[in-house]
Amino acid sequence: MPEFPYSRLRRWPDVEADNLQAYDATDVLLVERALALGFPGEEIAVIGDEYGAITLALTDAGLRGIRVHQDLATGRRALARNAAEQGLGGSVSGYPDEDAEPRGVGGGHAAAGPDRLGSPTPFVAHELDGDLLTGARLVLLQLPKSLAELEEIADAVARWAAPDAVLVAGGRVKHMTLGQNEVLGRSFGRVQAERAERKSRLVVASEPLPAPTEPPFPVTAEHDGLTLVAHGGAFAGSRLDIGTRVLLEVLGVAPEALRQAQGPRGGWVAEPVEAAGDGGWVAELVEASRTVIDLGCGTGALAASWALAHPDARVIATDRSAAAAASARATAAANGLAGRITVTHDDAGSELADASADVVLLNPPFHLGTSVHTGAATRLFEAAARLLRPGGELFTVFNSSLGYRAELTRIVGATEQLHRTSKFTVTRSIRR
């Protein structure tokens, strides 16, 4: 059998650059181990397959019925595109939305049309749930960055997979920690790290332990009147991260600045924030009754705070992480906002209409996976420019060392600094 052409895989629609690949040695090691173990495809689940390298290499080797979960919308679309270009299952546009008609098997989304070897369903996409894992005897995992995300995944495998299931997890040695072994040990009776190979390492977890009655995630935390709910893969968990808090304070909608309103609509309103000169605190920067998008929403802290402060606003929260989108939905519900905040799982708001927003709120990441790369923020700046109507406002918080002001001006429009500390800068950009 010819070797699978890993080098032909692409990251698209994620950021592409010479130093960013669509696969690594860990993918190859996981594929080699799966083929050596000889499980049929129907008994294999793949989690964290960033751009489809594991799933497609196994499919190319003749396995069918593989179940796959990817957290990121970009990864789901890359898998679809790579599958189509390799002739391994046609197009998979993504997983079904929460309210969409279920497709594929068990609520998942099967590959559309036969692959080049004639199989109608070479792999089936699922969320992180029982449909993904029930009956699975081999689970392949690209280790996530977050220990919380790993804990949620390990619990799910022990909870739903077969009693004799084996979890083979892998990662680049430089990013692996003993803490990962400890987390796996909470859900498995045996955890064995193997020798490093090609700068990657596999960890084999077996003998699943009885799962607790209640899963460890999502978790909930209170923040001065704002409730945050978080799944393991959501950035900052149930904490209110510092950058978000700074942006909320500048906008006058931080949790501690809110007081409950007793008007006919209920909800919350903002206490006034003292205005100052350039670079100081500002108040009432934007009108309340407008369409506001929390772009890259995480747990939905910005969206929920804005909706609580402005009962008449139309608020949309969107994130490319399924864990984040699920967390934002739960945050909205926990704050009595389920009917007022629309949450979408999407790549940089690509399914939202052009020029549909009056305001965009943004706390952009500066990592792509484990790589520090400004491309992630640039894509969101470009998305904000597309989503905003002319004259619309983008409020951004970022690490002061990154100096994004010139780029925001170039991509979006005239940008002013509203607040700056040694750690964070808040800017306001007007869509040209």
Short mmCIF file of C-alpha atoms in Angstrom, two decimals:
data_model
loop_
_atom_site.label_atom_id
_atom_site.label_comp_id
_atom_site.label_asym_id
_atom_site.label_seq_id
_atom_site.Cartn_x
_atom_site.Cartn_y
_atom_site.Cartn_z
CA MET A 1 0.00 0.00 0.00
CA PRO A 2 1.49 3.39 -0.96
CA GLU A 3 2.22 5.83 1.86
CA PHE A 4 -0.51 8.36 2.58
CA PRO A 5 0.37 11.78 1.08
CA TYR A 6 0.32 13.82 4.30
CA SER A 7 2.17 16.68 2.63
CA ARG A 8 -0.78 17.31 0.31
CA LEU A 9 -3.10 18.18 3.19
CA ARG A 10 -4.00 21.81 3.76
CA ARG A 11 -5.00 23.84 6.82
CA TRP A 12 -7.51 25.96 4.91
CA PRO A 13 -9.63 27.80 6.02
CA ASP A 14 -7.27 28.16 8.97
CA VAL A 15 -4.19 30.36 8.65
CA GLU A 16 -1.62 28.96 6.22
CA ALA A 17 2.08 29.84 6.29
CA ASP A 18 5.42 28.23 5.49
CA ASN A 19 6.01 27.39 9.15
CA LEU A 20 2.52 25.96 9.72
CA GLN A 21 1.76 22.39 8.60
CA ALA A 22 -1.50 20.45 8.36
CA TYR A 23 0.01 17.41 10.10
CA ASP A 24 2.87 16.45 12.40
CA ALA A 25 4.74 13.34 13.50
CA THR A 26 2.15 12.69 16.21
CA ASP A 27 -0.55 12.18 13.56
CA VAL A 28 1.69 9.66 11.80
CA LEU A 29 2.47 7.77 15.03
CA LEU A 30 -1.23 7.55 15.92
CA VAL A 31 -2.10 6.22 12.48
CA GLU A 32 0.70 3.66 12.59
CA ARG A 33 -0.42 2.45 16.03
CA ALA A 34 -4.06 2.16 14.96
CA LEU A 35 -3.17 0.12 11.89
CA ALA A 36 -0.88 -2.12 13.94
CA LEU A 37 -3.64 -2.81 16.50
CA GLY A 38 -5.99 -3.90 13.72
CA PHE A 39 -9.33 -2.61 15.05
CA PRO A 40 -12.11 -2.24 12.46
CA GLY A 41 -13.04 1.32 11.58
CA GLU A 42 -16.44 1.05 13.30
CA GLU A 43 -14.66 0.56 16.64
CA ILE A 44 -12.35 3.56 16.26
CA ALA A 45 -13.03 7.12 17.43
CA VAL A 46 -10.67 10.00 16.59
CA ILE A 47 -10.59 13.16 18.73
CA GLY A 48 -8.63 16.33 18.05
CA ASP A 49 -7.70 15.52 14.45
CA GLU A 50 -6.81 19.11 13.60
CA TYR A 51 -7.03 19.02 9.79
CA GLY A 52 -8.02 15.42 9.11
CA ALA A 53 -4.60 13.76 8.84
CA ILE A 54 -5.47 10.85 11.16
CA THR A 55 -8.97 10.22 9.86
CA LEU A 56 -8.01 10.43 6.20
CA ALA A 57 -4.88 8.29 6.52
CA LEU A 58 -6.93 5.55 8.18
CA THR A 59 -9.63 5.90 5.54
CA ASP A 60 -7.00 5.69 2.82
CA ALA A 61 -5.79 2.44 4.42
CA GLY A 62 -9.24 0.94 3.91
CA LEU A 63 -10.93 1.49 7.31
CA ARG A 64 -14.58 2.51 7.23
CA GLY A 65 -17.10 3.87 9.72
CA ILE A 66 -14.53 5.84 11.74
CA ARG A 67 -16.09 8.34 14.13
CA VAL A 68 -14.40 11.71 14.47
CA HIS A 69 -14.73 14.77 16.69
CA GLN A 70 -13.02 18.10 16.02
CA ASP A 71 -13.61 21.05 18.29
CA LEU A 72 -12.74 23.78 15.78
CA ALA A 73 -14.94 24.78 12.86
CA THR A 74 -11.78 25.42 10.85
CA GLY A 75 -10.69 21.83 11.42
CA ARG A 76 -14.07 20.49 10.37
CA ARG A 77 -13.96 22.45 7.13
CA ALA A 78 -10.34 21.47 6.49
CA LEU A 79 -11.25 17.80 6.93
CA ALA A 80 -14.08 18.22 4.45
CA ARG A 81 -11.88 19.89 1.89
CA ASN A 82 -8.97 17.51 2.33
CA ALA A 83 -11.32 14.54 2.07
CA ALA A 84 -12.74 15.87 -1.17
CA GLU A 85 -9.33 16.61 -2.65
CA GLN A 86 -8.04 13.15 -1.74
CA GLY A 87 -11.20 11.46 -3.03
CA LEU A 88 -11.90 10.08 0.43
CA GLY A 89 -15.52 10.84 1.10
CA GLY A 90 -16.59 13.94 -0.75
CA SER A 91 -17.67 17.04 1.15
CA VAL A 92 -18.44 17.34 4.85
CA SER A 93 -19.56 20.89 5.50
CA GLY A 94 -19.54 20.59 9.28
CA TYR A 95 -21.47 19.15 12.16
CA PRO A 96 -25.19 19.78 12.58
CA ASP A 97 -26.17 22.91 14.43
CA GLU A 98 -27.98 22.53 17.74
CA ASP A 99 -31.37 23.11 16.14
CA ALA A 100 -30.66 21.56 12.74
CA GLU A 101 -32.08 18.35 11.34
CA PRO A 102 -29.71 15.50 12.36
CA ARG A 103 -27.69 14.06 9.52
CA GLY A 104 -25.62 10.93 9.15
CA VAL A 105 -25.55 8.30 11.89
CA GLY A 106 -26.52 8.95 15.50
CA GLY A 107 -26.91 12.68 14.98
CA GLY A 108 -23.51 12.93 13.33
CA HIS A 109 -22.75 14.03 9.81
CA ALA A 110 -21.53 11.36 7.44
CA ALA A 111 -19.30 12.04 4.48
CA ALA A 112 -21.43 13.04 1.52
CA GLY A 113 -21.23 10.50 -1.28
CA PRO A 114 -18.94 7.51 -1.75
CA ASP A 115 -15.17 7.77 -1.55
CA ARG A 116 -12.86 6.66 -4.34
CA LEU A 117 -12.92 3.12 -2.94
CA GLY A 118 -16.71 2.97 -3.13
CA SER A 119 -17.68 3.25 0.55
CA PRO A 120 -20.67 5.54 1.24
CA THR A 121 -19.60 6.44 4.82
CA PRO A 122 -15.83 6.27 5.34
CA PHE A 123 -16.11 8.47 8.45
CA VAL A 124 -18.86 10.09 10.51
CA ALA A 125 -18.52 13.37 12.42
CA HIS A 126 -19.92 13.81 15.93
CA GLU A 127 -19.83 16.14 18.87
CA LEU A 128 -18.07 14.95 22.03
CA ASP A 129 -20.88 12.70 23.21
CA GLY A 130 -22.16 9.17 23.50
CA ASP A 131 -22.77 8.83 19.77
CA LEU A 132 -19.07 9.46 19.18
CA LEU A 133 -17.85 6.96 21.75
CA THR A 134 -20.43 4.25 22.44
CA GLY A 135 -18.89 0.91 21.53
CA ALA A 136 -15.52 2.43 20.60
CA ARG A 137 -12.63 0.14 21.58
CA LEU A 138 -9.81 2.35 20.30
CA VAL A 139 -9.76 6.12 20.78
CA LEU A 140 -7.02 8.15 19.11
CA LEU A 141 -6.35 11.58 20.59
CA GLN A 142 -4.14 14.51 19.67
CA LEU A 143 -3.49 15.85 23.17
CA PRO A 144 -5.12 19.27 23.72
CA LYS A 145 -3.26 22.22 25.24
CA SER A 146 -5.63 22.49 28.18
CA LEU A 147 -5.68 20.00 31.05
CA ALA A 148 -9.34 20.86 31.58
CA GLU A 149 -10.13 19.88 27.99
CA LEU A 150 -8.18 16.65 28.44
CA GLU A 151 -10.11 15.90 31.63
CA GLU A 152 -13.45 16.33 29.86
CA ILE A 153 -12.32 14.08 26.99
CA ALA A 154 -10.91 11.38 29.28
CA ASP A 155 -14.11 11.35 31.32
CA ALA A 156 -16.18 11.05 28.13
CA VAL A 157 -14.13 8.06 26.92
CA ALA A 158 -14.39 6.29 30.29
CA ARG A 159 -18.10 7.15 30.50
CA TRP A 160 -19.24 6.02 27.04
CA ALA A 161 -16.62 3.88 25.29
CA ALA A 162 -16.44 0.09 25.51
CA PRO A 163 -15.36 -1.41 28.87
CA ASP A 164 -12.11 -2.61 27.28
CA ALA A 165 -11.45 0.64 25.42
CA VAL A 166 -7.89 1.85 24.95
CA LEU A 167 -7.09 5.54 24.60
CA VAL A 168 -3.91 6.25 22.65
CA ALA A 169 -3.01 9.91 23.09
CA GLY A 170 -0.09 11.67 21.46
CA GLY A 171 1.64 15.00 21.35
CA ARG A 172 4.87 16.80 20.63
CA VAL A 173 7.32 16.11 23.45
CA LYS A 174 8.02 19.81 24.07
CA HIS A 175 4.35 20.41 24.86
CA MET A 176 3.72 17.33 27.03
CA THR A 177 3.65 17.37 30.84
CA LEU A 178 3.31 14.93 33.72
CA GLY A 179 0.05 16.70 34.50
CA GLN A 180 -1.46 15.09 31.41
CA ASN A 181 -0.66 11.63 32.78
CA GLU A 182 -2.20 12.60 36.11
CA VAL A 183 -5.41 13.75 34.42
CA LEU A 184 -5.65 10.52 32.42
CA GLY A 185 -5.11 8.59 35.63
CA ARG A 186 -8.38 9.97 37.02
CA SER A 187 -10.34 8.08 34.35
CA PHE A 188 -8.10 5.07 33.59
CA GLY A 189 -6.56 2.40 35.81
CA ARG A 190 -3.41 2.17 33.72
CA VAL A 191 -1.50 4.99 32.03
CA GLN A 192 1.77 4.27 30.27
CA ALA A 193 3.97 6.84 28.51
CA GLU A 194 6.06 5.42 25.70
CA ARG A 195 9.46 6.41 24.37
CA ALA A 196 9.68 9.53 22.30
CA GLU A 197 9.90 9.05 18.57
CA ARG A 198 10.34 11.75 15.93
CA LYS A 199 10.01 14.36 18.72
CA SER A 200 6.54 13.03 19.55
CA ARG A 201 5.34 10.65 22.22
CA LEU A 202 2.36 8.35 22.69
CA VAL A 203 0.63 7.75 26.03
CA VAL A 204 -1.58 4.66 26.31
CA ALA A 205 -4.46 4.72 28.80
CA SER A 206 -6.43 1.54 29.42
CA GLU A 207 -8.76 -0.08 31.96
CA PRO A 208 -11.41 2.68 32.09
CA LEU A 209 -12.55 3.49 35.63
CA PRO A 210 -16.23 3.88 36.58
CA ALA A 211 -17.33 7.38 35.62
CA PRO A 212 -18.77 9.60 38.36
CA THR A 213 -22.52 10.21 38.31
CA GLU A 214 -22.02 13.80 37.20
CA PRO A 215 -19.40 14.64 34.54
CA PRO A 216 -16.69 17.14 35.59
CA PHE A 217 -17.80 19.68 32.98
CA PRO A 218 -19.30 22.16 32.39
CA VAL A 219 -18.30 24.16 35.45
CA THR A 220 -19.92 27.36 36.72
CA ALA A 221 -18.57 30.44 38.52
CA GLU A 222 -20.09 33.71 39.73
CA HIS A 223 -18.45 37.06 39.00
CA ASP A 224 -20.21 39.93 40.79
CA GLY A 225 -23.57 39.27 39.17
CA LEU A 226 -22.34 37.56 36.00
CA THR A 227 -22.47 33.76 35.80
CA LEU A 228 -19.97 32.04 33.51
CA VAL A 229 -20.33 28.41 32.43
CA ALA A 230 -17.42 26.62 30.79
CA HIS A 231 -16.64 23.32 29.12
CA GLY A 232 -13.09 22.04 29.33
CA GLY A 233 -12.01 23.38 25.93
CA ALA A 234 -13.20 26.95 26.47
CA PHE A 235 -10.49 29.61 26.86
CA ALA A 236 -10.00 30.76 30.48
CA GLY A 237 -12.57 28.26 31.73
CA SER A 238 -15.13 29.79 34.08
CA ARG A 239 -12.71 32.59 35.02
CA LEU A 240 -13.17 36.12 33.75
CA ASP A 241 -9.84 36.63 31.99
CA ILE A 242 -8.00 39.89 32.56
CA GLY A 243 -8.22 41.17 28.99
CA THR A 244 -11.97 40.67 28.86
CA ARG A 245 -12.40 42.40 32.20
CA VAL A 246 -10.40 45.42 31.00
CA LEU A 247 -12.55 45.73 27.88
CA LEU A 248 -15.75 45.42 29.93
CA GLU A 249 -14.55 48.13 32.31
CA VAL A 250 -13.74 50.51 29.46
CA LEU A 251 -17.18 49.92 27.97
CA GLY A 252 -18.83 50.42 31.35
CA VAL A 253 -20.42 46.96 31.46
CA ALA A 254 -18.06 45.05 33.77
CA PRO A 255 -19.92 42.79 36.24
CA GLU A 256 -19.11 44.97 39.25
CA ALA A 257 -20.50 48.01 37.37
CA LEU A 258 -23.89 46.43 36.86
CA ARG A 259 -26.95 46.94 39.02
CA GLN A 260 -30.27 45.19 38.63
CA ALA A 261 -33.00 47.18 36.95
CA GLN A 262 -36.60 46.84 38.06
CA GLY A 263 -38.24 48.26 34.96
CA PRO A 264 -40.83 46.44 32.85
CA ARG A 265 -38.10 44.58 30.95
CA GLY A 266 -36.02 43.65 34.01
CA GLY A 267 -32.43 42.83 33.15
CA TRP A 268 -29.45 45.00 33.97
CA VAL A 269 -28.17 48.47 33.22
CA ALA A 270 -24.70 49.95 33.49
CA GLU A 271 -23.61 52.33 36.19
CA PRO A 272 -21.95 55.39 34.62
CA VAL A 273 -18.21 55.23 34.11
CA GLU A 274 -16.31 58.49 34.42
CA ALA A 275 -15.17 59.82 31.04
CA ALA A 276 -11.65 61.07 30.60
CA GLY A 277 -9.35 62.27 27.88
CA ASP A 278 -7.64 60.16 25.23
CA GLY A 279 -6.57 56.83 26.67
CA GLY A 280 -8.87 57.13 29.73
CA TRP A 281 -12.12 55.51 30.75
CA VAL A 282 -15.09 56.17 28.52
CA ALA A 283 -18.84 55.93 29.01
CA GLU A 284 -21.78 55.32 26.70
CA LEU A 285 -19.51 54.77 23.72
CA VAL A 286 -22.26 53.12 21.76
CA GLU A 287 -26.01 53.18 21.72
CA ALA A 288 -27.73 50.28 23.47
CA SER A 289 -30.30 49.27 20.84
CA ARG A 290 -28.04 47.99 18.11
CA THR A 291 -26.73 44.69 16.74
CA VAL A 292 -23.63 43.66 18.65
CA ILE A 293 -21.39 40.69 17.77
CA ASP A 294 -19.06 39.08 20.29
CA LEU A 295 -16.49 37.72 17.81
CA GLY A 296 -14.49 34.80 19.22
CA CYS A 297 -16.86 34.77 22.18
CA GLY A 298 -15.28 32.08 24.37
CA THR A 299 -17.62 31.50 27.29
CA GLY A 300 -19.75 34.48 26.26
CA ALA A 301 -18.63 36.94 28.94
CA LEU A 302 -18.67 39.95 26.61
CA ALA A 303 -21.99 38.99 25.01
CA ALA A 304 -23.72 38.31 28.32
CA SER A 305 -22.40 41.47 29.98
CA TRP A 306 -23.51 43.59 27.04
CA ALA A 307 -26.96 41.99 26.95
CA LEU A 308 -27.41 42.47 30.70
CA ALA A 309 -26.43 46.13 30.44
CA HIS A 310 -28.48 46.82 27.30
CA PRO A 311 -31.81 44.95 27.29
CA ASP A 312 -32.78 46.31 23.84
CA ALA A 313 -29.63 45.21 22.04
CA ARG A 314 -29.54 42.31 19.61
CA VAL A 315 -26.50 40.26 20.64
CA ILE A 316 -24.76 37.53 18.66
CA ALA A 317 -21.92 35.42 20.06
CA THR A 318 -19.79 33.33 17.73
CA ASP A 319 -16.69 31.17 18.13
CA ARG A 320 -14.87 28.56 16.06
CA SER A 321 -14.61 26.26 19.11
CA ALA A 322 -17.54 23.93 19.72
CA ALA A 323 -16.66 23.88 23.43
CA ALA A 324 -16.74 27.68 23.51
CA ALA A 325 -20.06 27.87 21.66
CA ALA A 326 -21.62 25.33 24.04
CA SER A 327 -20.24 27.30 26.98
CA ALA A 328 -21.62 30.59 25.64
CA ARG A 329 -25.07 29.03 25.22
CA ALA A 330 -24.94 27.78 28.80
CA THR A 331 -23.71 31.18 30.03
CA ALA A 332 -26.59 32.89 28.27
CA ALA A 333 -29.08 30.51 29.87
CA ALA A 334 -27.51 30.86 33.33
CA ASN A 335 -27.95 34.65 33.14
CA GLY A 336 -31.55 34.49 31.90
CA LEU A 337 -30.49 35.51 28.37
CA ALA A 338 -31.19 32.35 26.37
CA GLY A 339 -33.76 34.11 24.23
CA ARG A 340 -31.70 37.27 23.75
CA ILE A 341 -28.29 35.99 22.70
CA THR A 342 -27.84 34.04 19.48
CA VAL A 343 -24.81 31.73 19.64
CA THR A 344 -23.20 30.25 16.53
CA HIS A 345 -20.32 27.83 16.04
CA ASP A 346 -18.60 29.27 13.02
CA ASP A 347 -15.25 30.22 11.51
CA ALA A 348 -14.71 33.94 12.17
CA GLY A 349 -18.41 34.68 11.75
CA SER A 350 -18.34 33.50 8.13
CA GLU A 351 -22.02 32.54 8.19
CA LEU A 352 -23.12 35.97 9.42
CA ALA A 353 -24.16 38.55 6.84
CA ASP A 354 -21.84 41.28 5.61
CA ALA A 355 -22.41 44.75 7.10
CA SER A 356 -24.89 43.30 9.60
CA ALA A 357 -23.34 44.63 12.83
CA ASP A 358 -23.24 48.04 14.44
CA VAL A 359 -20.69 46.95 17.04
CA VAL A 360 -18.13 44.14 17.24
CA LEU A 361 -16.46 43.22 20.52
CA LEU A 362 -13.16 41.37 20.20
CA ASN A 363 -10.55 39.86 22.52
CA PRO A 364 -8.47 38.05 19.88
CA PRO A 365 -6.14 35.10 20.50
CA PHE A 366 -2.46 35.33 19.68
CA HIS A 367 -1.86 31.58 19.41
CA LEU A 368 -2.63 29.10 16.65
CA GLY A 369 -2.67 25.83 18.53
CA THR A 370 0.72 25.77 20.27
CA SER A 371 2.31 28.32 17.91
CA VAL A 372 2.46 32.06 18.63
CA HIS A 373 1.18 33.63 15.42
CA THR A 374 -0.56 36.93 14.74
CA GLY A 375 -2.50 35.40 11.84
CA ALA A 376 -5.32 34.38 14.17
CA ALA A 377 -5.95 38.01 15.18
CA THR A 378 -5.60 39.26 11.60
CA ARG A 379 -8.33 36.89 10.42
CA LEU A 380 -10.65 38.23 13.10
CA PHE A 381 -9.83 41.86 12.23
CA GLU A 382 -10.73 41.05 8.61
CA ALA A 383 -13.92 39.35 9.77
CA ALA A 384 -14.87 42.39 11.85
CA ALA A 385 -14.34 44.66 8.84
CA ARG A 386 -16.66 42.47 6.80
CA LEU A 387 -19.34 42.22 9.48
CA LEU A 388 -19.49 45.91 10.39
CA ARG A 389 -21.62 48.38 8.50
CA PRO A 390 -19.83 51.58 7.39
CA GLY A 391 -19.41 53.68 10.50
CA GLY A 392 -19.75 50.65 12.75
CA GLU A 393 -17.43 50.30 15.74
CA LEU A 394 -14.93 47.61 16.67
CA PHE A 395 -13.76 47.52 20.27
CA THR A 396 -10.62 45.42 20.70
CA VAL A 397 -8.47 44.47 23.68
CA PHE A 398 -5.04 42.99 23.14
CA ASN A 399 -1.65 42.55 24.77
CA SER A 400 0.06 45.94 24.66
CA SER A 401 3.27 44.39 23.35
CA LEU A 402 1.53 43.32 20.14
CA GLY A 403 0.88 46.82 18.81
CA TYR A 404 -2.13 46.02 16.66
CA ARG A 405 -3.28 49.63 16.23
CA ALA A 406 -1.67 50.13 12.80
CA GLU A 407 -3.06 46.85 11.52
CA LEU A 408 -6.54 47.69 12.80
CA THR A 409 -6.35 51.02 11.01
CA ARG A 410 -5.28 49.33 7.78
CA ILE A 411 -7.91 46.58 7.87
CA VAL A 412 -10.90 48.21 9.58
CA GLY A 413 -10.51 51.98 9.66
CA ALA A 414 -9.44 54.88 11.86
CA THR A 415 -8.38 53.49 15.24
CA GLU A 416 -7.96 55.33 18.53
CA GLN A 417 -6.54 54.12 21.82
CA LEU A 418 -9.10 54.22 24.62
CA HIS A 419 -7.05 52.74 27.43
CA ARG A 420 -3.57 51.32 27.90
CA THR A 421 -1.67 49.59 30.68
CA SER A 422 1.64 47.76 30.58
CA LYS A 423 -0.31 44.57 29.84
CA PHE A 424 -3.40 45.51 27.81
CA THR A 425 -4.57 48.07 25.28
CA VAL A 426 -8.17 48.82 24.33
CA THR A 427 -8.90 50.45 20.96
CA ARG A 428 -11.91 51.69 19.05
CA SER A 429 -11.92 51.35 15.26
CA ILE A 430 -14.49 52.98 12.96
CA ARG A 431 -15.37 50.98 9.85
CA ARG A 432 -14.50 53.10 6.83
#
